[in-house]
PDB file of C-alpha atoms and ligand atoms in Angstrom:
ATOM      1  CA  MET P   1       0.000   0.000   0.000  1.00 90.00           C
ATOM      2  CA  ASP P   2       1.247   3.470  -0.928  1.00 95.00           C
ATOM      3  CA  TYR P   3       1.528   5.815   2.054  1.00 97.00           C
ATOM      4  CA  ASP P   4       2.356   8.941   0.018  1.00 96.00           C
ATOM      5  CA  GLU P   5      -1.205  10.238   0.280  1.00 93.00           C
ATOM      6  CA  LEU P   6      -1.429   9.378   3.975  1.00 92.00           C
ATOM      7  CA  ALA P   7       1.871  10.938   5.073  1.00 95.00           C
ATOM      8  CA  ASP P   8       0.481  14.189   6.472  1.00 91.00           C
ATOM      9  CA  LEU P   9      -2.349  12.404   8.287  1.00 91.00           C
ATOM     10  CA  TYR P  10       0.092   9.850   9.713  1.00 94.00           C
ATOM     11  CA  ALA P  11       2.279  12.626  11.122  1.00 93.00           C
ATOM     12  CA  LEU P  12      -0.707  14.165  12.922  1.00 91.00           C
ATOM     13  CA  GLN P  13      -2.055  10.880  14.260  1.00 92.00           C
ATOM     14  CA  TYR P  14       1.074   9.196  15.543  1.00 94.00           C
ATOM     15  CA  GLU P  15       3.688  11.804  16.438  1.00 88.00           C
ATOM     16  CA  ASN P  16       2.843  11.173  20.099  1.00 91.00           C
ATOM     17  CA  TYR P  17       2.429   7.388  19.938  1.00 95.00           C
ATOM     18  CA  ARG P  18       5.050   5.959  22.284  1.00 96.00           C
ATOM     19  CA  ASP P  19       3.748   2.606  23.603  1.00 97.00           C
ATOM     20  CA  ASP P  20       6.346   0.549  21.715  1.00 98.00           C
ATOM     21  CA  LEU P  21       9.410   2.805  21.958  1.00 98.00           C
ATOM     22  CA  GLU P  22      10.989   1.414  25.111  1.00 98.00           C
ATOM     23  CA  PHE P  23      10.504  -2.164  23.866  1.00 98.00           C
ATOM     24  CA  TYR P  24      12.419  -1.556  20.620  1.00 98.00           C
ATOM     25  CA  ASN P  25      14.954   0.635  22.360  1.00 98.00           C
ATOM     26  CA  GLY P  26      15.640  -2.067  24.963  1.00 98.00           C
ATOM     27  CA  LEU P  27      16.145  -4.699  22.260  1.00 98.00           C
ATOM     28  CA  ALA P  28      18.507  -2.424  20.355  1.00 98.00           C
ATOM     29  CA  GLU P  29      20.559  -1.737  23.466  1.00 97.00           C
ATOM     30  CA  ARG P  30      20.743  -5.474  24.222  1.00 97.00           C
ATOM     31  CA  HIS P  31      21.567  -6.676  20.721  1.00 96.00           C
ATOM     32  CA  GLY P  32      23.528  -3.678  19.460  1.00 93.00           C
ATOM     33  CA  GLY P  33      23.382  -1.992  16.111  1.00 94.00           C
ATOM     34  CA  PRO P  34      23.079  -1.477  13.380  1.00 98.00           C
ATOM     35  CA  VAL P  35      19.360  -2.129  13.533  1.00 98.00           C
ATOM     36  CA  LEU P  36      17.364  -2.654  10.347  1.00 98.00           C
ATOM     37  CA  GLU P  37      13.796  -1.310  10.443  1.00 98.00           C
ATOM     38  CA  LEU P  38      11.340  -2.496   7.773  1.00 98.00           C
ATOM     39  CA  GLY P  39       8.562  -0.057   6.878  1.00 98.00           C
ATOM     40  CA  ALA P  40      10.209   2.708   8.907  1.00 98.00           C
ATOM     41  CA  GLY P  41       7.585   5.301   8.030  1.00 98.00           C
ATOM     42  CA  GLN P  42       8.649   8.761   9.197  1.00 98.00           C
ATOM     43  CA  GLY P  43      11.234   7.394  11.599  1.00 98.00           C
ATOM     44  CA  ARG P  44       9.085   7.430  14.733  1.00 97.00           C
ATOM     45  CA  VAL P  45      11.014   4.423  16.134  1.00 98.00           C
ATOM     46  CA  ALA P  46      14.203   4.699  14.042  1.00 98.00           C
ATOM     47  CA  ALA P  47      14.922   8.279  15.107  1.00 97.00           C
ATOM     48  CA  ARG P  48      14.315   7.414  18.734  1.00 97.00           C
ATOM     49  CA  LEU P  49      16.968   4.665  18.569  1.00 98.00           C
ATOM     50  CA  ALA P  50      19.337   6.872  16.584  1.00 98.00           C
ATOM     51  CA  ARG P  51      18.984   9.661  19.164  1.00 97.00           C
ATOM     52  CA  ARG P  52      20.305   7.151  21.714  1.00 96.00           C
ATOM     53  CA  GLY P  53      23.390   6.653  19.532  1.00 97.00           C
ATOM     54  CA  ILE P  54      22.304   3.377  17.894  1.00 97.00           C
ATOM     55  CA  GLU P  55      22.933   3.145  14.151  1.00 98.00           C
ATOM     56  CA  VAL P  56      19.712   2.427  12.235  1.00 98.00           C
ATOM     57  CA  TRP P  57      19.078   1.506   8.613  1.00 98.00           C
ATOM     58  CA  ALA P  58      15.499   2.514   7.766  1.00 98.00           C
ATOM     59  CA  LEU P  59      13.844   0.825   4.770  1.00 98.00           C
ATOM     60  CA  GLU P  60      10.734   2.654   3.531  1.00 98.00           C
ATOM     61  CA  PRO P  61       9.056   2.589   0.094  1.00 98.00           C
ATOM     62  CA  SER P  62       6.987   5.792   0.370  1.00 98.00           C
ATOM     63  CA  ALA P  63       8.917   8.884  -0.753  1.00 98.00           C
ATOM     64  CA  ALA P  64       6.616  11.199   1.229  1.00 98.00           C
ATOM     65  CA  MET P  65       7.116   9.197   4.446  1.00 98.00           C
ATOM     66  CA  ARG P  66      10.901   9.046   3.887  1.00 98.00           C
ATOM     67  CA  GLN P  67      11.181  12.763   3.184  1.00 98.00           C
ATOM     68  CA  ARG P  68       9.468  13.622   6.463  1.00 97.00           C
ATOM     69  CA  GLY P  69      11.703  11.143   8.256  1.00 97.00           C
ATOM     70  CA  GLN P  70      14.845  12.502   6.647  1.00 97.00           C
ATOM     71  CA  ALA P  71      13.941  16.090   7.499  1.00 96.00           C
ATOM     72  CA  ALA P  72      13.483  15.171  11.168  1.00 94.00           C
ATOM     73  CA  SER P  73      16.632  13.070  11.531  1.00 94.00           C
ATOM     74  CA  ALA P  74      19.429  15.150  10.039  1.00 94.00           C
ATOM     75  CA  GLY P  75      22.705  14.537  11.864  1.00 96.00           C
ATOM     76  CA  LEU P  76      21.546  11.274  13.461  1.00 98.00           C
ATOM     77  CA  PRO P  77      23.158   7.881  12.690  1.00 98.00           C
ATOM     78  CA  LEU P  78      20.130   6.967  10.584  1.00 98.00           C
ATOM     79  CA  ARG P  79      20.455   5.778   7.008  1.00 98.00           C
ATOM     80  CA  TRP P  80      17.247   6.044   4.923  1.00 98.00           C
ATOM     81  CA  LEU P  81      16.783   3.455   2.172  1.00 98.00           C
ATOM     82  CA  ALA P  82      14.098   3.425  -0.520  1.00 98.00           C
ATOM     83  CA  GLY P  83      12.898  -0.142  -0.763  1.00 98.00           C
ATOM     84  CA  ASP P  84      10.302  -2.832  -0.356  1.00 98.00           C
ATOM     85  CA  MET P  85      10.591  -5.455   2.403  1.00 98.00           C
ATOM     86  CA  ARG P  86       9.645  -8.178  -0.104  1.00 98.00           C
ATOM     87  CA  ASP P  87      12.646  -7.507  -2.277  1.00 98.00           C
ATOM     88  CA  PHE P  88      15.754  -5.850  -0.848  1.00 98.00           C
ATOM     89  CA  GLU P  89      19.442  -6.657  -0.724  1.00 98.00           C
ATOM     90  CA  LEU P  90      21.776  -4.845   1.651  1.00 98.00           C
ATOM     91  CA  PRO P  91      25.549  -5.245   1.877  1.00 98.00           C
ATOM     92  CA  ARG P  92      25.543  -6.493   5.485  1.00 97.00           C
ATOM     93  CA  ARG P  93      23.689  -8.570   8.073  1.00 97.00           C
ATOM     94  CA  PHE P  94      22.080  -7.239  11.258  1.00 98.00           C
ATOM     95  CA  PRO P  95      21.870  -8.410  14.875  1.00 97.00           C
ATOM     96  CA  LEU P  96      18.335  -6.989  15.057  1.00 98.00           C
ATOM     97  CA  VAL P  97      15.638  -6.507  12.415  1.00 98.00           C
ATOM     98  CA  ILE P  98      12.403  -4.787  13.520  1.00 98.00           C
ATOM     99  CA  ALA P  99       9.008  -4.087  11.941  1.00 98.00           C
ATOM    100  CA  PRO P 100       7.077  -1.933  14.449  1.00 98.00           C
ATOM    101  CA  PHE P 101       3.451  -0.870  14.454  1.00 98.00           C
ATOM    102  CA  ASN P 102       1.705  -3.314  12.107  1.00 98.00           C
ATOM    103  CA  ALA P 103       4.117  -2.754   9.214  1.00 98.00           C
ATOM    104  CA  LEU P 104       3.865  -6.459   8.289  1.00 98.00           C
ATOM    105  CA  MET P 105       0.111  -6.010   7.725  1.00 98.00           C
ATOM    106  CA  HIS P 106       1.018  -4.543   4.335  1.00 98.00           C
ATOM    107  CA  LEU P 107       1.968  -8.007   3.128  1.00 98.00           C
ATOM    108  CA  TYR P 108      -1.285  -9.093   1.527  1.00 98.00           C
ATOM    109  CA  SER P 109      -0.598 -12.615   0.267  1.00 97.00           C
ATOM    110  CA  ALA P 110       1.256 -15.690   1.505  1.00 96.00           C
ATOM    111  CA  ALA P 111       3.742 -15.165  -1.341  1.00 98.00           C
ATOM    112  CA  ASP P 112       4.441 -11.582  -0.154  1.00 98.00           C
ATOM    113  CA  GLN P 113       4.813 -12.735   3.445  1.00 98.00           C
ATOM    114  CA  ASP P 114       7.217 -15.535   2.489  1.00 98.00           C
ATOM    115  CA  ALA P 115       9.250 -13.234   0.259  1.00 98.00           C
ATOM    116  CA  ALA P 116       9.651 -10.680   3.071  1.00 98.00           C
ATOM    117  CA  LEU P 117      10.579 -13.286   5.664  1.00 98.00           C
ATOM    118  CA  ALA P 118      13.167 -14.808   3.317  1.00 97.00           C
ATOM    119  CA  ARG P 119      14.734 -11.330   3.015  1.00 98.00           C
ATOM    120  CA  VAL P 120      14.675 -10.889   6.808  1.00 98.00           C
ATOM    121  CA  SER P 121      16.284 -14.275   7.319  1.00 96.00           C
ATOM    122  CA  ALA P 122      18.991 -13.518   4.752  1.00 96.00           C
ATOM    123  CA  HIS P 123      19.834 -10.254   6.567  1.00 97.00           C
ATOM    124  CA  LEU P 124      19.940 -11.597  10.143  1.00 97.00           C
ATOM    125  CA  GLU P 125      23.292 -12.326  11.741  1.00 95.00           C
ATOM    126  CA  PRO P 126      23.590 -15.837  13.240  1.00 93.00           C
ATOM    127  CA  GLY P 127      21.601 -15.671  16.474  1.00 92.00           C
ATOM    128  CA  GLY P 128      20.008 -12.421  15.317  1.00 96.00           C
ATOM    129  CA  VAL P 129      16.517 -11.368  16.392  1.00 97.00           C
ATOM    130  CA  PHE P 130      13.501 -10.321  14.319  1.00 98.00           C
ATOM    131  CA  ALA P 131      10.982  -8.373  16.432  1.00 98.00           C
ATOM    132  CA  PHE P 132       7.630  -6.967  15.380  1.00 98.00           C
ATOM    133  CA  ASP P 133       4.210  -6.060  16.718  1.00 98.00           C
ATOM    134  CA  LEU P 134       0.740  -6.515  15.260  1.00 98.00           C
ATOM    135  CA  TYR P 135      -2.615  -5.555  16.678  1.00 98.00           C
ATOM    136  CA  ASN P 136      -4.643  -8.384  18.146  1.00 98.00           C
ATOM    137  CA  PRO P 137      -7.260  -9.397  15.548  1.00 97.00           C
ATOM    138  CA  LEU P 138      -9.490 -10.804  18.283  1.00 97.00           C
ATOM    139  CA  LEU P 139     -10.254  -7.211  19.285  1.00 97.00           C
ATOM    140  CA  ILE P 140     -11.543  -6.051  15.910  1.00 96.00           C
ATOM    141  CA  ARG P 141     -14.960  -4.447  16.358  1.00 92.00           C
ATOM    142  CA  ALA P 142     -15.794  -3.084  12.945  1.00 86.00           C
ATOM    143  CA  ASP P 143     -19.461  -2.174  13.117  1.00 91.00           C
ATOM    144  CA  GLY P 144     -19.315   0.305  10.240  1.00 90.00           C
ATOM    145  CA  ALA P 145     -20.185   3.289  12.476  1.00 95.00           C
ATOM    146  CA  LEU P 146     -18.507   6.600  11.736  1.00 97.00           C
ATOM    147  CA  ARG P 147     -16.419   7.721  14.712  1.00 97.00           C
ATOM    148  CA  LEU P 148     -14.285  10.716  15.576  1.00 97.00           C
ATOM    149  CA  GLU P 149     -10.644   9.605  15.641  1.00 95.00           C
ATOM    150  CA  GLY P 150      -9.247  12.922  16.823  1.00 95.00           C
ATOM    151  CA  ARG P 151      -8.871  16.655  16.339  1.00 95.00           C
ATOM    152  CA  TYR P 152      -5.469  17.812  15.142  1.00 92.00           C
ATOM    153  CA  GLY P 153      -5.149  21.579  14.839  1.00 88.00           C
ATOM    154  CA  ALA P 154      -7.682  22.637  12.210  1.00 89.00           C
ATOM    155  CA  ALA P 155      -8.378  19.064  11.093  1.00 93.00           C
ATOM    156  CA  GLU P 156     -11.048  16.698  12.386  1.00 96.00           C
ATOM    157  CA  VAL P 157     -10.446  13.063  11.520  1.00 96.00           C
ATOM    158  CA  TYR P 158     -13.343  10.581  11.333  1.00 97.00           C
ATOM    159  CA  TYR P 159     -13.088   6.909  10.433  1.00 97.00           C
ATOM    160  CA  HIS P 160     -15.162   3.819   9.810  1.00 97.00           C
ATOM    161  CA  GLN P 161     -13.957   0.269   9.344  1.00 97.00           C
ATOM    162  CA  GLU P 162     -14.850  -2.518   6.961  1.00 97.00           C
ATOM    163  CA  HIS P 163     -13.949  -6.003   8.143  1.00 97.00           C
ATOM    164  CA  HIS P 164     -13.511  -8.907   5.730  1.00 97.00           C
ATOM    165  CA  PRO P 165     -12.903 -11.896   8.034  1.00 97.00           C
ATOM    166  CA  ALA P 166     -12.734 -14.483   5.246  1.00 97.00           C
ATOM    167  CA  THR P 167      -9.672 -12.734   3.821  1.00 97.00           C
ATOM    168  CA  GLN P 168      -8.329 -11.380   7.143  1.00 98.00           C
ATOM    169  CA  ARG P 169      -8.552  -7.872   5.781  1.00 98.00           C
ATOM    170  CA  LEU P 170      -9.444  -4.677   7.653  1.00 98.00           C
ATOM    171  CA  LEU P 171     -10.073  -1.489   5.707  1.00 98.00           C
ATOM    172  CA  THR P 172     -10.084   1.745   7.712  1.00 97.00           C
ATOM    173  CA  HIS P 173     -11.621   4.633   5.824  1.00 97.00           C
ATOM    174  CA  TYR P 174     -10.555   8.056   7.091  1.00 96.00           C
ATOM    175  CA  LEU P 175     -12.324  11.329   6.418  1.00 97.00           C
ATOM    176  CA  VAL P 176     -10.163  14.366   7.121  1.00 96.00           C
ATOM    177  CA  ASP P 177     -12.255  17.529   7.434  1.00 96.00           C
ATOM    178  CA  GLU P 178     -10.960  21.072   7.399  1.00 93.00           C
ATOM    179  CA  SER P 179     -12.730  24.399   6.872  1.00 92.00           C
ATOM    180  CA  ALA P 180     -12.503  25.743   3.370  1.00 88.00           C
ATOM    181  CA  GLU P 181     -12.640  29.357   2.259  1.00 86.00           C
ATOM    182  CA  GLY P 182     -16.162  30.799   2.170  1.00 88.00           C
ATOM    183  CA  GLY P 183     -17.406  28.691   5.074  1.00 87.00           C
ATOM    184  CA  GLY P 184     -17.297  25.411   3.182  1.00 92.00           C
ATOM    185  CA  LEU P 185     -15.811  22.078   4.124  1.00 93.00           C
ATOM    186  CA  LYS P 186     -12.715  20.514   2.591  1.00 94.00           C
ATOM    187  CA  ARG P 187     -12.957  16.750   3.012  1.00 96.00           C
ATOM    188  CA  ARG P 188     -10.245  14.243   2.050  1.00 95.00           C
ATOM    189  CA  HIS P 189     -10.656  10.455   2.028  1.00 96.00           C
ATOM    190  CA  TYR P 190      -7.923   7.891   2.704  1.00 95.00           C
ATOM    191  CA  THR P 191      -8.154   4.133   3.120  1.00 97.00           C
ATOM    192  CA  LEU P 192      -5.720   2.124   5.216  1.00 97.00           C
ATOM    193  CA  ASP P 193      -5.666  -1.475   3.971  1.00 98.00           C
ATOM    194  CA  GLN P 194      -4.354  -4.108   6.421  1.00 98.00           C
ATOM    195  CA  ARG P 195      -4.122  -7.872   6.215  1.00 98.00           C
ATOM    196  CA  TYR P 196      -4.072  -9.108   9.816  1.00 98.00           C
ATOM    197  CA  TYR P 197      -2.555 -12.278  11.292  1.00 98.00           C
ATOM    198  CA  GLN P 198      -3.654 -15.002  13.690  1.00 97.00           C
ATOM    199  CA  ARG P 199      -1.156 -16.279  16.258  1.00 97.00           C
ATOM    200  CA  TYR P 200      -0.551 -19.821  14.956  1.00 97.00           C
ATOM    201  CA  GLU P 201      -0.325 -18.538  11.426  1.00 97.00           C
ATOM    202  CA  VAL P 202       2.599 -16.351  12.513  1.00 98.00           C
ATOM    203  CA  ALA P 203       4.245 -19.207  14.434  1.00 97.00           C
ATOM    204  CA  ARG P 204       4.058 -21.496  11.363  1.00 97.00           C
ATOM    205  CA  TRP P 205       5.226 -18.732   9.043  1.00 98.00           C
ATOM    206  CA  LEU P 206       8.302 -18.083  11.188  1.00 98.00           C
ATOM    207  CA  ALA P 207       9.052 -21.798  11.606  1.00 96.00           C
ATOM    208  CA  GLY P 208       8.881 -22.257   7.821  1.00 95.00           C
ATOM    209  CA  ALA P 209      11.789 -19.822   7.485  1.00 95.00           C
ATOM    210  CA  GLY P 210      13.865 -21.439  10.252  1.00 94.00           C
ATOM    211  CA  LEU P 211      12.875 -18.934  12.973  1.00 96.00           C
ATOM    212  CA  SER P 212      11.488 -19.697  16.402  1.00 95.00           C
ATOM    213  CA  GLY P 213       9.104 -17.047  17.708  1.00 96.00           C
ATOM    214  CA  ASP P 214       8.044 -16.047  21.222  1.00 98.00           C
ATOM    215  CA  LEU P 215       4.700 -14.288  21.491  1.00 98.00           C
ATOM    216  CA  TYR P 216       3.754 -11.665  24.107  1.00 98.00           C
ATOM    217  CA  GLY P 217       0.527  -9.761  24.651  1.00 98.00           C
ATOM    218  CA  GLY P 218       2.239  -6.445  25.357  1.00 98.00           C
ATOM    219  CA  PHE P 219       5.541  -4.598  25.280  1.00 98.00           C
ATOM    220  CA  ASN P 220       6.572  -5.623  28.800  1.00 98.00           C
ATOM    221  CA  GLY P 221       6.604  -9.405  28.419  1.00 97.00           C
ATOM    222  CA  GLU P 222       2.901  -9.897  29.250  1.00 98.00           C
ATOM    223  CA  SER P 223       1.435 -13.279  28.255  1.00 98.00           C
ATOM    224  CA  TYR P 224      -0.758 -13.228  25.169  1.00 98.00           C
ATOM    225  CA  GLN P 225      -4.476 -13.430  25.983  1.00 98.00           C
ATOM    226  CA  ALA P 226      -7.652 -12.999  23.937  1.00 97.00           C
ATOM    227  CA  ALA P 227      -7.967  -9.451  25.299  1.00 98.00           C
ATOM    228  CA  SER P 228      -4.320  -8.452  24.809  1.00 98.00           C
ATOM    229  CA  PRO P 229      -3.980  -5.268  22.798  1.00 97.00           C
ATOM    230  CA  TRP P 230      -1.047  -6.549  20.742  1.00 98.00           C
ATOM    231  CA  MET P 231       0.755  -9.587  19.467  1.00 98.00           C
ATOM    232  CA  VAL P 232       4.403  -8.755  20.127  1.00 98.00           C
ATOM    233  CA  TRP P 233       6.813 -11.242  18.566  1.00 98.00           C
ATOM    234  CA  LYS P 234      10.492 -11.894  19.175  1.00 98.00           C
ATOM    235  CA  ALA P 235      11.904 -14.456  16.771  1.00 98.00           C
ATOM    236  CA  ARG P 236      15.373 -15.974  16.541  1.00 96.00           C
ATOM    237  CA  ARG P 237      17.020 -17.942  13.773  1.00 86.00           C
ATOM    238  CA  VAL P 238      17.290 -21.593  14.790  1.00 83.00           C
ATOM    239  CA  SER P 239      18.438 -23.152  11.525  1.00 70.00           C
TER     240      SER P 239
HETATM  241  C1  LIG L 301       1.905   1.682  10.026  1.00 65.12           C
HETATM  242  S1  LIG L 301       3.292   2.351   9.220  1.00 65.12           S
HETATM  243  C2  LIG L 301       4.558   2.032  10.441  1.00 65.12           C
HETATM  244  C3  LIG L 301       5.688   3.034  10.324  1.00 65.12           C
HETATM  245  C4  LIG L 301       6.758   2.915  11.413  1.00 65.12           C
HETATM  246  N1  LIG L 301       7.283   1.566  11.518  1.00 65.12           N
HETATM  247  C5  LIG L 301       6.221   3.356  12.761  1.00 65.12           C
HETATM  248  O1  LIG L 301       6.262   2.550  13.686  1.00 65.12           O
HETATM  249  O2  LIG L 301       5.788   4.509  12.890  1.00 65.12           O
HETATM  250  C6  LIG L 301       3.661   1.128   7.997  1.00 65.12           C
HETATM  251  C7  LIG L 301       4.789   1.508   7.041  1.00 65.12           C
HETATM  252  O3  LIG L 301       5.097   0.376   6.217  1.00 65.12           O
HETATM  253  C8  LIG L 301       5.400   0.850   4.929  1.00 65.12           C
HETATM  254  N2  LIG L 301       5.218  -0.227   3.944  1.00 65.12           N
HETATM  255  C9  LIG L 301       4.088  -0.588   3.292  1.00 65.12           C
HETATM  256  N3  LIG L 301       4.341  -1.602   2.453  1.00 65.12           N
HETATM  257  C10 LIG L 301       5.662  -1.887   2.569  1.00 65.12           C
HETATM  258  C11 LIG L 301       6.537  -2.819   1.954  1.00 65.12           C
HETATM  259  N4  LIG L 301       6.078  -3.695   1.042  1.00 65.12           N
HETATM  260  N5  LIG L 301       7.842  -2.826   2.310  1.00 65.12           N
HETATM  261  C12 LIG L 301       8.307  -1.953   3.246  1.00 65.12           C
HETATM  262  N6  LIG L 301       7.522  -1.057   3.861  1.00 65.12           N
HETATM  263  C13 LIG L 301       6.220  -1.020   3.532  1.00 65.12           C
HETATM  264  C14 LIG L 301       4.466   2.016   4.706  1.00 65.12           C
HETATM  265  O4  LIG L 301       4.907   2.862   3.651  1.00 65.12           O
HETATM  266  C15 LIG L 301       4.448   2.653   6.087  1.00 65.12           C
HETATM  267  O5  LIG L 301       5.411   3.670   6.196  1.00 65.12           O
END
């Protein structure tokens, strides 16, 4: 999915989202850099690690997301790379590869998922760790109602969701409203398209690529339960 159109909305919505930062920072401090982030967006996580002196390589296909990230990370040990997680080749391996904040939900088919995991595996150092978080699909409540997501400066953001359980797809339709000249309304529409995962599907997917995964229900080692907000995975190469 192309985030170019969503880049300004993303900046407004998530500049203050911090729930996962200490988790990824702790892993980076434990495993050392450089860290490879897949789907690095605007550098929300990457810049945080880089500000702590950890070298980060940030792979991101959207030019608009990268440009915002680059502008905010000048002078930091953060290397921005234009690329797709399904098909990239870098000249080194990494002790830690991360994909924070549902980035893997932009892999829409088994072939895309396998291609990305093969690339991760090829770029992990022996004993290296692949860590990522996904929202818990058991909590999806898509009733189609239009809800206010938030007010950001002059913009009001509404959303409604469309759930397709047979294909594990969740579409979130955003309406971004701002006042227009002459008392009118300027409304923009964006759709976020995500293909979510079930727990045993992830475990089998990792095992198929020679990785063994541990699942947590939160960023502080909580056990995974039906009501957990997240599926947080830490996977290690075992073969
Ligand atoms: C939800 S954002 C997460 C951004 C960042 N990781 C964060 O935590 O703020 C998902 C990102 O994945 C990127 N993305 C989508 N498809 C991708 C692909 N095939 N390969 C790499 N990144 C992709 C999007 O452009 C977007 O920036």
